[in-house]
JSON list of C-alpha atoms in Angstrom, two decimals:
[
{"chain": "A", "resi": 1428, "resn": "MET", "atom": "CA", "xyz": [-45.81, 61.79, 48.75]},
{"chain": "A", "resi": 1429, "resn": "ILE", "atom": "CA", "xyz": [-47.80, 64.78, 50.06]},
{"chain": "A", "resi": 1430, "resn": "LEU", "atom": "CA", "xyz": [-50.64, 62.47, 51.05]},
{"chain": "A", "resi": 1431, "resn": "LYS", "atom": "CA", "xyz": [-48.18, 60.18, 52.84]},
{"chain": "A", "resi": 1432, "resn": "LEU", "atom": "CA", "xyz": [-46.85, 63.21, 54.76]},
{"chain": "A", "resi": 1433, "resn": "GLY", "atom": "CA", "xyz": [-50.43, 63.99, 55.74]},
{"chain": "A", "resi": 1434, "resn": "GLU", "atom": "CA", "xyz": [-50.98, 60.39, 56.82]},
{"chain": "A", "resi": 1435, "resn": "ALA", "atom": "CA", "xyz": [-47.85, 60.59, 58.99]},
{"chain": "A", "resi": 1436, "resn": "GLY", "atom": "CA", "xyz": [-49.03, 63.85, 60.53]},
{"chain": "A", "resi": 1437, "resn": "ALA", "atom": "CA", "xyz": [-46.03, 65.75, 59.13]},
{"chain": "A", "resi": 1438, "resn": "VAL", "atom": "CA", "xyz": [-48.26, 68.17, 57.18]},
{"chain": "A", "resi": 1439, "resn": "ARG", "atom": "CA", "xyz": [-51.87, 69.24, 57.40]},
{"chain": "A", "resi": 1440, "resn": "VAL", "atom": "CA", "xyz": [-53.65, 68.62, 54.10]},
{"chain": "A", "resi": 1441, "resn": "LEU", "atom": "CA", "xyz": [-56.38, 71.18, 53.40]},
{"chain": "A", "resi": 1442, "resn": "VAL", "atom": "CA", "xyz": [-58.73, 70.85, 50.45]},
{"chain": "A", "resi": 1443, "resn": "SER", "atom": "CA", "xyz": [-61.35, 73.37, 49.38]},
{"chain": "A", "resi": 1444, "resn": "SER", "atom": "CA", "xyz": [-64.90, 72.20, 48.83]},
{"chain": "A", "resi": 1445, "resn": "GLN", "atom": "CA", "xyz": [-64.58, 73.48, 45.23]},
{"chain": "A", "resi": 1446, "resn": "VAL", "atom": "CA", "xyz": [-61.63, 71.14, 44.59]},
{"chain": "A", "resi": 1447, "resn": "LEU", "atom": "CA", "xyz": [-63.53, 68.20, 46.07]},
{"chain": "A", "resi": 1448, "resn": "VAL", "atom": "CA", "xyz": [-66.48, 68.90, 43.76]},
{"chain": "A", "resi": 1449, "resn": "GLU", "atom": "CA", "xyz": [-64.18, 69.13, 40.72]},
{"chain": "A", "resi": 1450, "resn": "ILE", "atom": "CA", "xyz": [-62.36, 65.89, 41.62]},
{"chain": "A", "resi": 1451, "resn": "GLU", "atom": "CA", "xyz": [-65.61, 64.05, 42.20]},
{"chain": "A", "resi": 1452, "resn": "GLU", "atom": "CA", "xyz": [-67.09, 65.25, 38.89]},
{"chain": "A", "resi": 1453, "resn": "ALA", "atom": "CA", "xyz": [-63.96, 64.22, 36.99]},
{"chain": "A", "resi": 1454, "resn": "LEU", "atom": "CA", "xyz": [-63.88, 60.78, 38.60]},
{"chain": "A", "resi": 1455, "resn": "ARG", "atom": "CA", "xyz": [-67.59, 60.21, 37.97]},
{"chain": "A", "resi": 1456, "resn": "ARG", "atom": "CA", "xyz": [-66.99, 60.91, 34.27]},
{"chain": "A", "resi": 1457, "resn": "LYS", "atom": "CA", "xyz": [-63.66, 59.15, 33.80]},
{"chain": "A", "resi": 1458, "resn": "ALA", "atom": "CA", "xyz": [-63.25, 56.53, 36.52]},
{"chain": "A", "resi": 1459, "resn": "PRO", "atom": "CA", "xyz": [-66.30, 56.12, 38.76]},
{"chain": "A", "resi": 1460, "resn": "GLU", "atom": "CA", "xyz": [-64.82, 52.96, 40.25]},
{"chain": "A", "resi": 1461, "resn": "ALA", "atom": "CA", "xyz": [-62.08, 55.15, 41.83]},
{"chain": "A", "resi": 1462, "resn": "LEU", "atom": "CA", "xyz": [-64.45, 57.22, 43.99]},
{"chain": "A", "resi": 1463, "resn": "GLY", "atom": "CA", "xyz": [-64.07, 54.86, 46.94]},
{"chain": "A", "resi": 1464, "resn": "GLU", "atom": "CA", "xyz": [-60.29, 55.04, 46.65]},
{"chain": "A", "resi": 1465, "resn": "LEU", "atom": "CA", "xyz": [-60.45, 58.85, 46.69]},
{"chain": "A", "resi": 1466, "resn": "VAL", "atom": "CA", "xyz": [-62.45, 58.78, 49.91]},
{"chain": "A", "resi": 1467, "resn": "LEU", "atom": "CA", "xyz": [-59.97, 56.36, 51.44]},
{"chain": "A", "resi": 1468, "resn": "LEU", "atom": "CA", "xyz": [-56.96, 58.50, 50.40]},
{"chain": "A", "resi": 1469, "resn": "LEU", "atom": "CA", "xyz": [-58.53, 61.66, 51.82]},
{"chain": "A", "resi": 1470, "resn": "ASP", "atom": "CA", "xyz": [-59.31, 59.86, 55.06]},
{"chain": "A", "resi": 1471, "resn": "ARG", "atom": "CA", "xyz": [-55.84, 58.37, 55.41]},
{"chain": "A", "resi": 1472, "resn": "CYS", "atom": "CA", "xyz": [-54.07, 61.67, 54.82]},
{"chain": "A", "resi": 1473, "resn": "LEU", "atom": "CA", "xyz": [-56.34, 63.32, 57.38]},
{"chain": "A", "resi": 1474, "resn": "ALA", "atom": "CA", "xyz": [-57.49, 65.92, 54.85]},
{"chain": "A", "resi": 1475, "resn": "SER", "atom": "CA", "xyz": [-59.63, 68.73, 56.16]},
{"chain": "A", "resi": 1476, "resn": "THR", "atom": "CA", "xyz": [-62.13, 70.62, 54.04]},
{"chain": "A", "resi": 1477, "resn": "ILE", "atom": "CA", "xyz": [-61.72, 74.39, 53.95]},
{"chain": "A", "resi": 1478, "resn": "PRO", "atom": "CA", "xyz": [-64.99, 76.29, 54.34]},
{"chain": "A", "resi": 1479, "resn": "SER", "atom": "CA", "xyz": [-66.34, 78.26, 51.40]},
{"chain": "A", "resi": 1480, "resn": "PRO", "atom": "CA", "xyz": [-64.76, 81.72, 51.26]},
{"chain": "A", "resi": 1481, "resn": "ALA", "atom": "CA", "xyz": [-66.51, 85.08, 51.52]},
{"chain": "A", "resi": 1482, "resn": "GLN", "atom": "CA", "xyz": [-67.68, 86.74, 48.30]},
{"chain": "A", "resi": 1483, "resn": "GLU", "atom": "CA", "xyz": [-65.25, 89.63, 48.82]},
{"chain": "A", "resi": 1484, "resn": "ALA", "atom": "CA", "xyz": [-62.32, 87.20, 48.95]},
{"chain": "A", "resi": 1485, "resn": "ILE", "atom": "CA", "xyz": [-63.59, 85.40, 45.84]},
{"chain": "A", "resi": 1486, "resn": "GLN", "atom": "CA", "xyz": [-63.78, 88.67, 43.90]},
{"chain": "A", "resi": 1487, "resn": "LYS", "atom": "CA", "xyz": [-60.27, 89.69, 44.99]},
{"chain": "A", "resi": 1488, "resn": "SER", "atom": "CA", "xyz": [-59.00, 86.28, 43.88]},
{"chain": "A", "resi": 1489, "resn": "ARG", "atom": "CA", "xyz": [-60.92, 86.45, 40.59]},
{"chain": "A", "resi": 1490, "resn": "ASP", "atom": "CA", "xyz": [-59.17, 89.73, 39.81]},
{"chain": "A", "resi": 1491, "resn": "LEU", "atom": "CA", "xyz": [-55.89, 87.80, 40.15]},
{"chain": "A", "resi": 1492, "resn": "THR", "atom": "CA", "xyz": [-56.82, 84.53, 38.43]},
{"chain": "A", "resi": 1493, "resn": "GLY", "atom": "CA", "xyz": [-59.36, 85.65, 35.84]},
{"chain": "A", "resi": 1494, "resn": "HIS", "atom": "CA", "xyz": [-61.22, 82.37, 36.44]},
{"chain": "A", "resi": 1495, "resn": "ALA", "atom": "CA", "xyz": [-64.30, 81.90, 38.64]},
{"chain": "A", "resi": 1496, "resn": "GLY", "atom": "CA", "xyz": [-63.58, 78.35, 39.84]},
{"chain": "A", "resi": 1497, "resn": "ASP", "atom": "CA", "xyz": [-59.92, 78.99, 40.51]},
{"chain": "A", "resi": 1498, "resn": "ALA", "atom": "CA", "xyz": [-60.83, 82.18, 42.35]},
{"chain": "A", "resi": 1499, "resn": "GLN", "atom": "CA", "xyz": [-62.92, 80.15, 44.80]},
{"chain": "A", "resi": 1500, "resn": "VAL", "atom": "CA", "xyz": [-60.04, 77.75, 45.41]},
{"chain": "A", "resi": 1501, "resn": "LEU", "atom": "CA", "xyz": [-57.52, 80.56, 45.92]},
{"chain": "A", "resi": 1502, "resn": "ALA", "atom": "CA", "xyz": [-59.85, 82.55, 48.17]},
{"chain": "A", "resi": 1503, "resn": "ALA", "atom": "CA", "xyz": [-60.51, 79.51, 50.35]},
{"chain": "A", "resi": 1504, "resn": "ALA", "atom": "CA", "xyz": [-56.78, 78.86, 50.73]},
{"chain": "A", "resi": 1505, "resn": "TRP", "atom": "CA", "xyz": [-56.09, 82.52, 51.48]},
{"chain": "A", "resi": 1506, "resn": "GLU", "atom": "CA", "xyz": [-58.80, 82.72, 54.15]},
{"chain": "A", "resi": 1507, "resn": "ALA", "atom": "CA", "xyz": [-57.60, 79.44, 55.68]},
{"chain": "A", "resi": 1508, "resn": "GLY", "atom": "CA", "xyz": [-54.08, 80.83, 56.04]},
{"chain": "A", "resi": 1509, "resn": "VAL", "atom": "CA", "xyz": [-52.33, 77.99, 54.23]},
{"chain": "A", "resi": 1510, "resn": "ASP", "atom": "CA", "xyz": [-48.55, 77.74, 54.33]},
{"chain": "A", "resi": 1511, "resn": "TYR", "atom": "CA", "xyz": [-48.28, 76.53, 50.74]},
{"chain": "A", "resi": 1512, "resn": "PHE", "atom": "CA", "xyz": [-50.65, 76.29, 47.75]},
{"chain": "A", "resi": 1513, "resn": "VAL", "atom": "CA", "xyz": [-50.10, 73.16, 45.63]},
{"chain": "A", "resi": 1514, "resn": "THR", "atom": "CA", "xyz": [-51.37, 73.18, 42.05]},
{"chain": "A", "resi": 1515, "resn": "LEU", "atom": "CA", "xyz": [-50.66, 71.94, 38.54]},
{"chain": "A", "resi": 1516, "resn": "ASP", "atom": "CA", "xyz": [-52.57, 74.82, 36.91]},
{"chain": "A", "resi": 1517, "resn": "LYS", "atom": "CA", "xyz": [-49.99, 76.73, 34.89]},
{"chain": "A", "resi": 1518, "resn": "GLU", "atom": "CA", "xyz": [-52.34, 79.21, 33.26]},
{"chain": "A", "resi": 1519, "resn": "HIS", "atom": "CA", "xyz": [-54.04, 80.68, 36.35]},
{"chain": "A", "resi": 1520, "resn": "PHE", "atom": "CA", "xyz": [-51.48, 80.00, 39.09]},
{"chain": "A", "resi": 1521, "resn": "LEU", "atom": "CA", "xyz": [-47.98, 78.79, 38.26]},
{"chain": "A", "resi": 1522, "resn": "ASN", "atom": "CA", "xyz": [-47.30, 81.22, 35.40]},
{"chain": "A", "resi": 1523, "resn": "ASN", "atom": "CA", "xyz": [-49.17, 84.09, 37.06]},
{"chain": "A", "resi": 1524, "resn": "ALA", "atom": "CA", "xyz": [-46.36, 86.31, 38.37]},
{"chain": "A", "resi": 1525, "resn": "GLU", "atom": "CA", "xyz": [-48.74, 88.99, 39.67]},
{"chain": "A", "resi": 1526, "resn": "LEU", "atom": "CA", "xyz": [-50.69, 86.49, 41.75]},
{"chain": "A", "resi": 1527, "resn": "ARG", "atom": "CA", "xyz": [-47.54, 84.88, 43.10]},
{"chain": "A", "resi": 1528, "resn": "SER", "atom": "CA", "xyz": [-46.18, 88.28, 44.15]},
{"chain": "A", "resi": 1529, "resn": "ILE", "atom": "CA", "xyz": [-49.38, 89.19, 46.04]},
{"chain": "A", "resi": 1530, "resn": "VAL", "atom": "CA", "xyz": [-50.48, 86.05, 47.90]},
{"chain": "A", "resi": 1531, "resn": "PRO", "atom": "CA", "xyz": [-48.87, 85.55, 51.32]},
{"chain": "A", "resi": 1532, "resn": "PHE", "atom": "CA", "xyz": [-47.86, 81.94, 50.63]},
{"chain": "A", "resi": 1533, "resn": "PRO", "atom": "CA", "xyz": [-45.75, 80.12, 48.04]},
{"chain": "A", "resi": 1534, "resn": "VAL", "atom": "CA", "xyz": [-47.54, 78.64, 45.02]},
{"chain": "A", "resi": 1535, "resn": "GLY", "atom": "CA", "xyz": [-46.05, 75.62, 43.30]},
{"chain": "A", "resi": 1536, "resn": "THR", "atom": "CA", "xyz": [-46.28, 72.09, 41.98]},
{"chain": "A", "resi": 1537, "resn": "PRO", "atom": "CA", "xyz": [-46.23, 69.04, 44.24]},
{"chain": "A", "resi": 1538, "resn": "GLY", "atom": "CA", "xyz": [-42.49, 68.74, 43.53]},
{"chain": "A", "resi": 1539, "resn": "ASP", "atom": "CA", "xyz": [-41.95, 72.40, 44.42]},
{"chain": "A", "resi": 1540, "resn": "PHE", "atom": "CA", "xyz": [-43.81, 71.84, 47.67]},
{"chain": "A", "resi": 1541, "resn": "LEU", "atom": "CA", "xyz": [-41.69, 68.81, 48.58]},
{"chain": "A", "resi": 1542, "resn": "ALA", "atom": "CA", "xyz": [-38.49, 70.80, 48.00]},
{"chain": "A", "resi": 1543, "resn": "TRP", "atom": "CA", "xyz": [-39.89, 73.67, 50.09]},
{"chain": "A", "resi": 1544, "resn": "PHE", "atom": "CA", "xyz": [-40.95, 71.24, 52.82]},
{"chain": "A", "resi": 1545, "resn": "ARG", "atom": "CA", "xyz": [-37.50, 69.65, 52.96]},
{"chain": "A", "resi": 1546, "resn": "GLY", "atom": "CA", "xyz": [-36.02, 73.13, 53.30]},
{"chain": "A", "resi": 1547, "resn": "GLN", "atom": "CA", "xyz": [-38.41, 73.93, 56.16]},
{"chain": "A", "resi": 1548, "resn": "SER", "atom": "CA", "xyz": [-37.57, 70.68, 57.90]},
{"chain": "A", "resi": 1549, "resn": "SER", "atom": "CA", "xyz": [-33.82, 71.27, 57.76]},
{"chain": "A", "resi": 1550, "resn": "ALA", "atom": "CA", "xyz": [-34.04, 74.91, 58.87]}
]
């Protein structure tokens, strides 16, 4: 649904280069035939790639996540000024109360985002 909202121009879908690398690696291992579909989905939802963040931002984010890869993703989102951070990672993001209290944007699952988005649209 989020990708469809991007395709309709209702939301701007931002993806960090780190996430793209991780998705590509996973697909190459598990479903290489799906790589073309990934490219098509990203194109249709008008996804934009967030530039790599500064080292200072990565370190600040690593202090919050305790994970190098996730720190890069968080730092990129933070520097890009996202309105919402969508993730399924419970360990480093969703169940991390300290992180959620510090970052200037909500952090949640795709379902959480859709509920938030509906609330923004009706406000």
